[in-house]
Tab-separated table of N, CA and C in Angstrom:
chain	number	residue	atom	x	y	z
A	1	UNK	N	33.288	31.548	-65.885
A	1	UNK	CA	31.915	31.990	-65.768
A	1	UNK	C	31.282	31.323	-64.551
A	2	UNK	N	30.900	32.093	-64.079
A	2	UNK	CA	29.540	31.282	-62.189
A	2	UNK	C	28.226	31.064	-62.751
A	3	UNK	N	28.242	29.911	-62.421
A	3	UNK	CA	26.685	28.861	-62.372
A	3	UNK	C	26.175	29.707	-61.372
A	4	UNK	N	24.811	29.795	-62.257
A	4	UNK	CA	23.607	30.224	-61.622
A	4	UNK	C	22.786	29.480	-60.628
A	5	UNK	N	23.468	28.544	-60.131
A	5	UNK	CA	23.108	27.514	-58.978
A	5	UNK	C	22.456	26.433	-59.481
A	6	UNK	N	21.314	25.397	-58.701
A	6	UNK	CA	21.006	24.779	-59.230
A	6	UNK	C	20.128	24.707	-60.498
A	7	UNK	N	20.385	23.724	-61.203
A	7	UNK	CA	19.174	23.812	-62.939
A	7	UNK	C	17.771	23.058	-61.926
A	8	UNK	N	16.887	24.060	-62.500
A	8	UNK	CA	15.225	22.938	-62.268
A	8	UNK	C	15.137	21.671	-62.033
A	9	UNK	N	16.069	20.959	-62.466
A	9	UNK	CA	15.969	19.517	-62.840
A	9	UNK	C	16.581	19.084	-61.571
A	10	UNK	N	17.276	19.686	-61.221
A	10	UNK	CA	18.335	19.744	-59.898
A	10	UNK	C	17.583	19.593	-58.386
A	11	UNK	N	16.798	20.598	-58.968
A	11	UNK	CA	16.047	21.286	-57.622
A	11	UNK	C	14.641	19.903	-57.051
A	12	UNK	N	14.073	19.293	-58.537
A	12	UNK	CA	13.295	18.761	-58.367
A	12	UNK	C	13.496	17.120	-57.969
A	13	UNK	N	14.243	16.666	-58.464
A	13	UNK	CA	15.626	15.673	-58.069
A	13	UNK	C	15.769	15.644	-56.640
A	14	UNK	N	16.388	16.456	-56.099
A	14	UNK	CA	16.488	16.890	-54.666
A	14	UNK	C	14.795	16.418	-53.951
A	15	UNK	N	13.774	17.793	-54.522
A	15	UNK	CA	12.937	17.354	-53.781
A	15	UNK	C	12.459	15.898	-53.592
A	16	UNK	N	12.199	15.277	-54.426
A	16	UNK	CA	11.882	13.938	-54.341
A	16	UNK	C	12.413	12.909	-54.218
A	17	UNK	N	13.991	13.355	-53.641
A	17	UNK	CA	14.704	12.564	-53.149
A	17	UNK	C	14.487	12.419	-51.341
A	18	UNK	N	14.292	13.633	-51.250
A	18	UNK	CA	13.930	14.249	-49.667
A	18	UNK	C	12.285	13.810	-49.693
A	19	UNK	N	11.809	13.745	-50.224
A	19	UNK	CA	10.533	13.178	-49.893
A	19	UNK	C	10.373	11.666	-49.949
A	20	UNK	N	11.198	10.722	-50.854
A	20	UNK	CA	11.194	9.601	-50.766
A	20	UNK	C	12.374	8.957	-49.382
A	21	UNK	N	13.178	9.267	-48.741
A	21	UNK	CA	13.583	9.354	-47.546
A	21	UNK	C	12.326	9.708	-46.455
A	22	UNK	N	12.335	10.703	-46.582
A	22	UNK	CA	10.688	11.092	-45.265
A	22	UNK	C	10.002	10.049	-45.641
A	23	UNK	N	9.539	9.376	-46.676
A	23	UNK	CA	8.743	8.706	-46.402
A	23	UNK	C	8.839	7.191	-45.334
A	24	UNK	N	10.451	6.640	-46.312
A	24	UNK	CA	10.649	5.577	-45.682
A	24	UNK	C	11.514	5.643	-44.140
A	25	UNK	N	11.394	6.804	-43.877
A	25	UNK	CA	11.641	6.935	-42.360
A	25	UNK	C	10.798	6.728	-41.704
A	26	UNK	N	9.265	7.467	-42.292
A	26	UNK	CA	8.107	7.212	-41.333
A	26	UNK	C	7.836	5.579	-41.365
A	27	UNK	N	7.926	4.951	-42.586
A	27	UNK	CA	7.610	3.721	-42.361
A	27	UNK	C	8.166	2.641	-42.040
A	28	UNK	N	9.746	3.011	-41.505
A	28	UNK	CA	10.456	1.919	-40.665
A	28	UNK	C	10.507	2.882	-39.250
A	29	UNK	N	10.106	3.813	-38.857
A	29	UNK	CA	9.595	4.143	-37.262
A	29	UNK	C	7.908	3.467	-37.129
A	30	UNK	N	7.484	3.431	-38.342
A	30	UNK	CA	5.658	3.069	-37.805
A	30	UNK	C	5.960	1.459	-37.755
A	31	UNK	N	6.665	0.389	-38.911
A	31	UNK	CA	7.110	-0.500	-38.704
A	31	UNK	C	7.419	-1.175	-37.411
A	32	UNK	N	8.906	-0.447	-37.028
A	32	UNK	CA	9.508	-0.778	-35.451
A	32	UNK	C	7.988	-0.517	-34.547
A	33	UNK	N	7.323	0.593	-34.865
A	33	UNK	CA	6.552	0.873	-33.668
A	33	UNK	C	5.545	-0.381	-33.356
A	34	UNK	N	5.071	-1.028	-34.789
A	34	UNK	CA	3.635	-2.165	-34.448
A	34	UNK	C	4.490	-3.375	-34.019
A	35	UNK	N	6.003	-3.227	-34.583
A	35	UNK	CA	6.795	-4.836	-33.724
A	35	UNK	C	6.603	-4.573	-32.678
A	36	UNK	N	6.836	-3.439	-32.253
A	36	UNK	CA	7.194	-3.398	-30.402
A	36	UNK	C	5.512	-3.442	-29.854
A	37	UNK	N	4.612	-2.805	-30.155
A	37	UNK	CA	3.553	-3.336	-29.308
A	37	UNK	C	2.746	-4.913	-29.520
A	38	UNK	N	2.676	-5.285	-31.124
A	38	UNK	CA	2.547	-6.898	-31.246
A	38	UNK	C	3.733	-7.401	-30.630
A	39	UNK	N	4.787	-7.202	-30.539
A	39	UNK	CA	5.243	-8.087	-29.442
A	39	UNK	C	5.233	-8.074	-27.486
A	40	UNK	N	4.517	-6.784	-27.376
A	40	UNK	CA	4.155	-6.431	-25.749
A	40	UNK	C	2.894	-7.490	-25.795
A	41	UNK	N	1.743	-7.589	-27.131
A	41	UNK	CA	0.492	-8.215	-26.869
A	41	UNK	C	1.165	-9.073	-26.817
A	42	UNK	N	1.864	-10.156	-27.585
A	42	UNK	CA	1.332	-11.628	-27.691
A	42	UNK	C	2.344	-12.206	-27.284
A	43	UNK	N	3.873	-11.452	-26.688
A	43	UNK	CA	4.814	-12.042	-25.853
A	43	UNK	C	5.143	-11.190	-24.712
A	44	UNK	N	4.529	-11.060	-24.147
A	44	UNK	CA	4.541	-10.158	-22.750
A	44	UNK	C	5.635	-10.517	-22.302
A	45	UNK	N	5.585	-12.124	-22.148
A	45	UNK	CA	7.057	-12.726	-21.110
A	45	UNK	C	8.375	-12.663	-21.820
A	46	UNK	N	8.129	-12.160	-23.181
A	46	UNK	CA	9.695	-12.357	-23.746
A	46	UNK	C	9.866	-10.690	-24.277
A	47	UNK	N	9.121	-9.886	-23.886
A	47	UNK	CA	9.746	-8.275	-24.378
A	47	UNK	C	9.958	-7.510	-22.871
A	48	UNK	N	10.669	-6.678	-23.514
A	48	UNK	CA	11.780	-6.061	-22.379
A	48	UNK	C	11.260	-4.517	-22.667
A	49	UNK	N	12.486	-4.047	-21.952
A	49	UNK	CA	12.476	-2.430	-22.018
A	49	UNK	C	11.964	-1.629	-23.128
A	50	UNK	N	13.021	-1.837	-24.284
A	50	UNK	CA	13.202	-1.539	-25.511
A	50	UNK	C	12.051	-1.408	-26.100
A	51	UNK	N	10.991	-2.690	-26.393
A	51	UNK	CA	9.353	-2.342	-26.549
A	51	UNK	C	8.925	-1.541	-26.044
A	52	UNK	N	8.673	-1.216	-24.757
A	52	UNK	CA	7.807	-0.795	-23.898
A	52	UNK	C	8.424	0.354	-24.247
A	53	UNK	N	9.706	0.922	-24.242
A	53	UNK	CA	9.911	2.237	-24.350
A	53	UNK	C	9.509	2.796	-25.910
A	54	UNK	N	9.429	1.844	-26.997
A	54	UNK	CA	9.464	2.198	-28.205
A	54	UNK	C	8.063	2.508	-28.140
A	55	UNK	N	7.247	1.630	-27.655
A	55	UNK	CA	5.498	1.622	-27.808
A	55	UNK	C	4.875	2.921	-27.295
A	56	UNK	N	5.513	3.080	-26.085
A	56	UNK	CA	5.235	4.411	-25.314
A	56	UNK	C	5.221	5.895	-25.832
A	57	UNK	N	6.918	5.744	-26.361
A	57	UNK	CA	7.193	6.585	-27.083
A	57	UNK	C	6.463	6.775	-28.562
A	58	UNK	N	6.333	5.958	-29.258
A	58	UNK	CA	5.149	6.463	-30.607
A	58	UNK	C	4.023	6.674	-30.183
A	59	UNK	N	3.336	5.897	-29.289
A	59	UNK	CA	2.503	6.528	-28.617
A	59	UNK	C	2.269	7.879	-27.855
A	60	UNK	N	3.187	8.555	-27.489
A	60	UNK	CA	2.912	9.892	-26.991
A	60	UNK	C	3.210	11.004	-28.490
A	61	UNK	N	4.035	10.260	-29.023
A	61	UNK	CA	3.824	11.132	-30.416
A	61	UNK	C	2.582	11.374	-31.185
A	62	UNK	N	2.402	9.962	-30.875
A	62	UNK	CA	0.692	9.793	-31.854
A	62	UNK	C	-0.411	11.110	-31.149
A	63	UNK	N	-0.240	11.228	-29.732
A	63	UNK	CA	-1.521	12.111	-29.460
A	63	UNK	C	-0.896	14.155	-29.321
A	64	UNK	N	-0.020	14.099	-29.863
A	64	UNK	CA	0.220	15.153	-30.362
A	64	UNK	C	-0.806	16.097	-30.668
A	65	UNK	N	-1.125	17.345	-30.187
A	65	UNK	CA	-2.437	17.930	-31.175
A	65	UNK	C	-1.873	18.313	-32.612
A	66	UNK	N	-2.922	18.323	-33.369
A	66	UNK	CA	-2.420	18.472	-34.833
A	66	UNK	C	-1.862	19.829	-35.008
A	67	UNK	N	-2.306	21.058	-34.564
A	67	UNK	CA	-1.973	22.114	-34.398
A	67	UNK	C	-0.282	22.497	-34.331
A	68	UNK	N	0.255	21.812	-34.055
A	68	UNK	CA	1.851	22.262	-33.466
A	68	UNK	C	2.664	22.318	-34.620
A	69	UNK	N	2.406	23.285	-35.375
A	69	UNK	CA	3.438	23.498	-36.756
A	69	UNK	C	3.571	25.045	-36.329
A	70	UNK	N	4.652	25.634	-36.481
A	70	UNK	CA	6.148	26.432	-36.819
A	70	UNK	C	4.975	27.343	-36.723
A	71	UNK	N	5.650	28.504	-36.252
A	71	UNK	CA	4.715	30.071	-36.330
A	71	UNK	C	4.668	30.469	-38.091
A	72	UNK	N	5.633	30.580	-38.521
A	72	UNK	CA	5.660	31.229	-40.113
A	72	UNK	C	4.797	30.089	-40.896
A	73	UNK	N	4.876	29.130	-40.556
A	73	UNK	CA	4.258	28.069	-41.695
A	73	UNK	C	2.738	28.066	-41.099
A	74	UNK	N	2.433	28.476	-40.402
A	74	UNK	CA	0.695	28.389	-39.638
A	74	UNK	C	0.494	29.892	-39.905
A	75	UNK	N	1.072	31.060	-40.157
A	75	UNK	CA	0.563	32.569	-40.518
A	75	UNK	C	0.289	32.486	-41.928
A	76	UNK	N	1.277	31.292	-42.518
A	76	UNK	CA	1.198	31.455	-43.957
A	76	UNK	C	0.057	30.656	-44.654
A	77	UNK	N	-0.588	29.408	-43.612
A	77	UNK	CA	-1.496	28.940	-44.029
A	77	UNK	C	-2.786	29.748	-43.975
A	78	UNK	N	-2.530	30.627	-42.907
A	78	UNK	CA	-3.694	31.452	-42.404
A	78	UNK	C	-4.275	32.310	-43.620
A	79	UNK	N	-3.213	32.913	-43.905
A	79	UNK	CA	-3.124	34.163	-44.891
A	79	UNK	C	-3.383	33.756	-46.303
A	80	UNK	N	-2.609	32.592	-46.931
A	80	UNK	CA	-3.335	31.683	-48.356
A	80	UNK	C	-4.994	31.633	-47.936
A	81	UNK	N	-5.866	31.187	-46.564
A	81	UNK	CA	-7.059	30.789	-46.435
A	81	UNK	C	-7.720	31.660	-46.495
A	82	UNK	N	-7.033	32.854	-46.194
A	82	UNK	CA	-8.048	34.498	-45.916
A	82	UNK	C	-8.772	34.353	-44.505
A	83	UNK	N	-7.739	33.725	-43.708
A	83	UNK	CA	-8.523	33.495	-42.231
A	83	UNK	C	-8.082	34.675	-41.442
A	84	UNK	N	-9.159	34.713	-40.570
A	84	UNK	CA	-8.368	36.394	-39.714
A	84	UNK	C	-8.546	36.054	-38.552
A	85	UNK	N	-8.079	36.422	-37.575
A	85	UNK	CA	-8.039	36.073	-36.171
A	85	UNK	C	-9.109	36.208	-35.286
A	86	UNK	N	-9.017	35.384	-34.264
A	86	UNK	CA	-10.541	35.750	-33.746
A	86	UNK	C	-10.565	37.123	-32.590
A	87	UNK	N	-11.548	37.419	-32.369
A	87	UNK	CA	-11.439	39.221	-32.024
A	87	UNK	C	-11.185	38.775	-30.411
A	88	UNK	N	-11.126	40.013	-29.721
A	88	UNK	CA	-10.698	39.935	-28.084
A	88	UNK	C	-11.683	40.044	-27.534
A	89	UNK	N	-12.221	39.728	-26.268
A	89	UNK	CA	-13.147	40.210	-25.410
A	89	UNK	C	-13.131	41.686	-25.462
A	90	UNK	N	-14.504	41.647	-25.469
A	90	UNK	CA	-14.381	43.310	-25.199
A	90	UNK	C	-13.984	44.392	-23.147
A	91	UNK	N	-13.341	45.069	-23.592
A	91	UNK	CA	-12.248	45.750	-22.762
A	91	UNK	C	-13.749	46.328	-21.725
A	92	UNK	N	-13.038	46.556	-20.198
A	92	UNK	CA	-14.146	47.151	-19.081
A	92	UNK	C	-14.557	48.249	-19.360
A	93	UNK	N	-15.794	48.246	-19.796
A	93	UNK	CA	-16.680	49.549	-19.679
A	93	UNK	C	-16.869	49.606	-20.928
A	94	UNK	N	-16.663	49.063	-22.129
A	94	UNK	CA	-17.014	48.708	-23.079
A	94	UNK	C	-18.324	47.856	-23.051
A	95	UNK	N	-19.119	48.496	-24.018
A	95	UNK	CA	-20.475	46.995	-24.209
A	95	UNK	C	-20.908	46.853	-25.438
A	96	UNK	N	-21.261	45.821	-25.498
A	96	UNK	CA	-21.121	44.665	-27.001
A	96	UNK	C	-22.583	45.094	-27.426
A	97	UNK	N	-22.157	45.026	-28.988
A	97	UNK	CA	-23.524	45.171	-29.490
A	97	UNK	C	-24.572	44.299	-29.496
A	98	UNK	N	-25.911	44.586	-29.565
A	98	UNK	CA	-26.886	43.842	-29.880
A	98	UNK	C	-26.603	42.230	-30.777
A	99	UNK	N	-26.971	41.072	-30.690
A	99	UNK	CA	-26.849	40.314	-31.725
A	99	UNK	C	-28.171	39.842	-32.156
């Protein structure tokens, strides 16, 4: 007989296994990230490359605009919100109504 794939219990297991990983990824990259700039502040003369590149680098992550998520996952937020797009300029020789 073929299993019907994973049981619920399976599925949810998983998820929060994958979410407890994401988490502690972010917090040994945010970790490494405050060693490497507390150690650019308060030992300038004893940090090297490795800081400076680590500091830099979370730093250009950090100013990321928030906006930059996946086309399907930003239509789908759109569409749960009941948001609709914003309209076009109106076309030459066209004129806009009164407001």
């Amino acid at each position: 007989m073929g299993g019907s794939g994973p049981g619920p219990w399976e599925v949810a297991v998983r998820r929060l296994l994958r979410l407890l990983a994401a988490w502690a990824l972010a917090v040994t990259v945010g970790v490494l990230w405050w060693w490497a700039v507390l150690r650019l502040v308060l030992a300038p003369a004893d940090s090297g490359a490795v800081e400076g590149a680590v500091a830099v680098g979370g730093w250009g992550l950090g100013v990321l605009p928030v906006h930059c998520v996946p086309g399907p996952a930003r239509r789908a937020r759109r569409a749960a919100a009941g948001a609709t797009r914003a309209s076009t300029l109106p076309r030459s020789g066209e004129g806009s109504a009164p407001s």
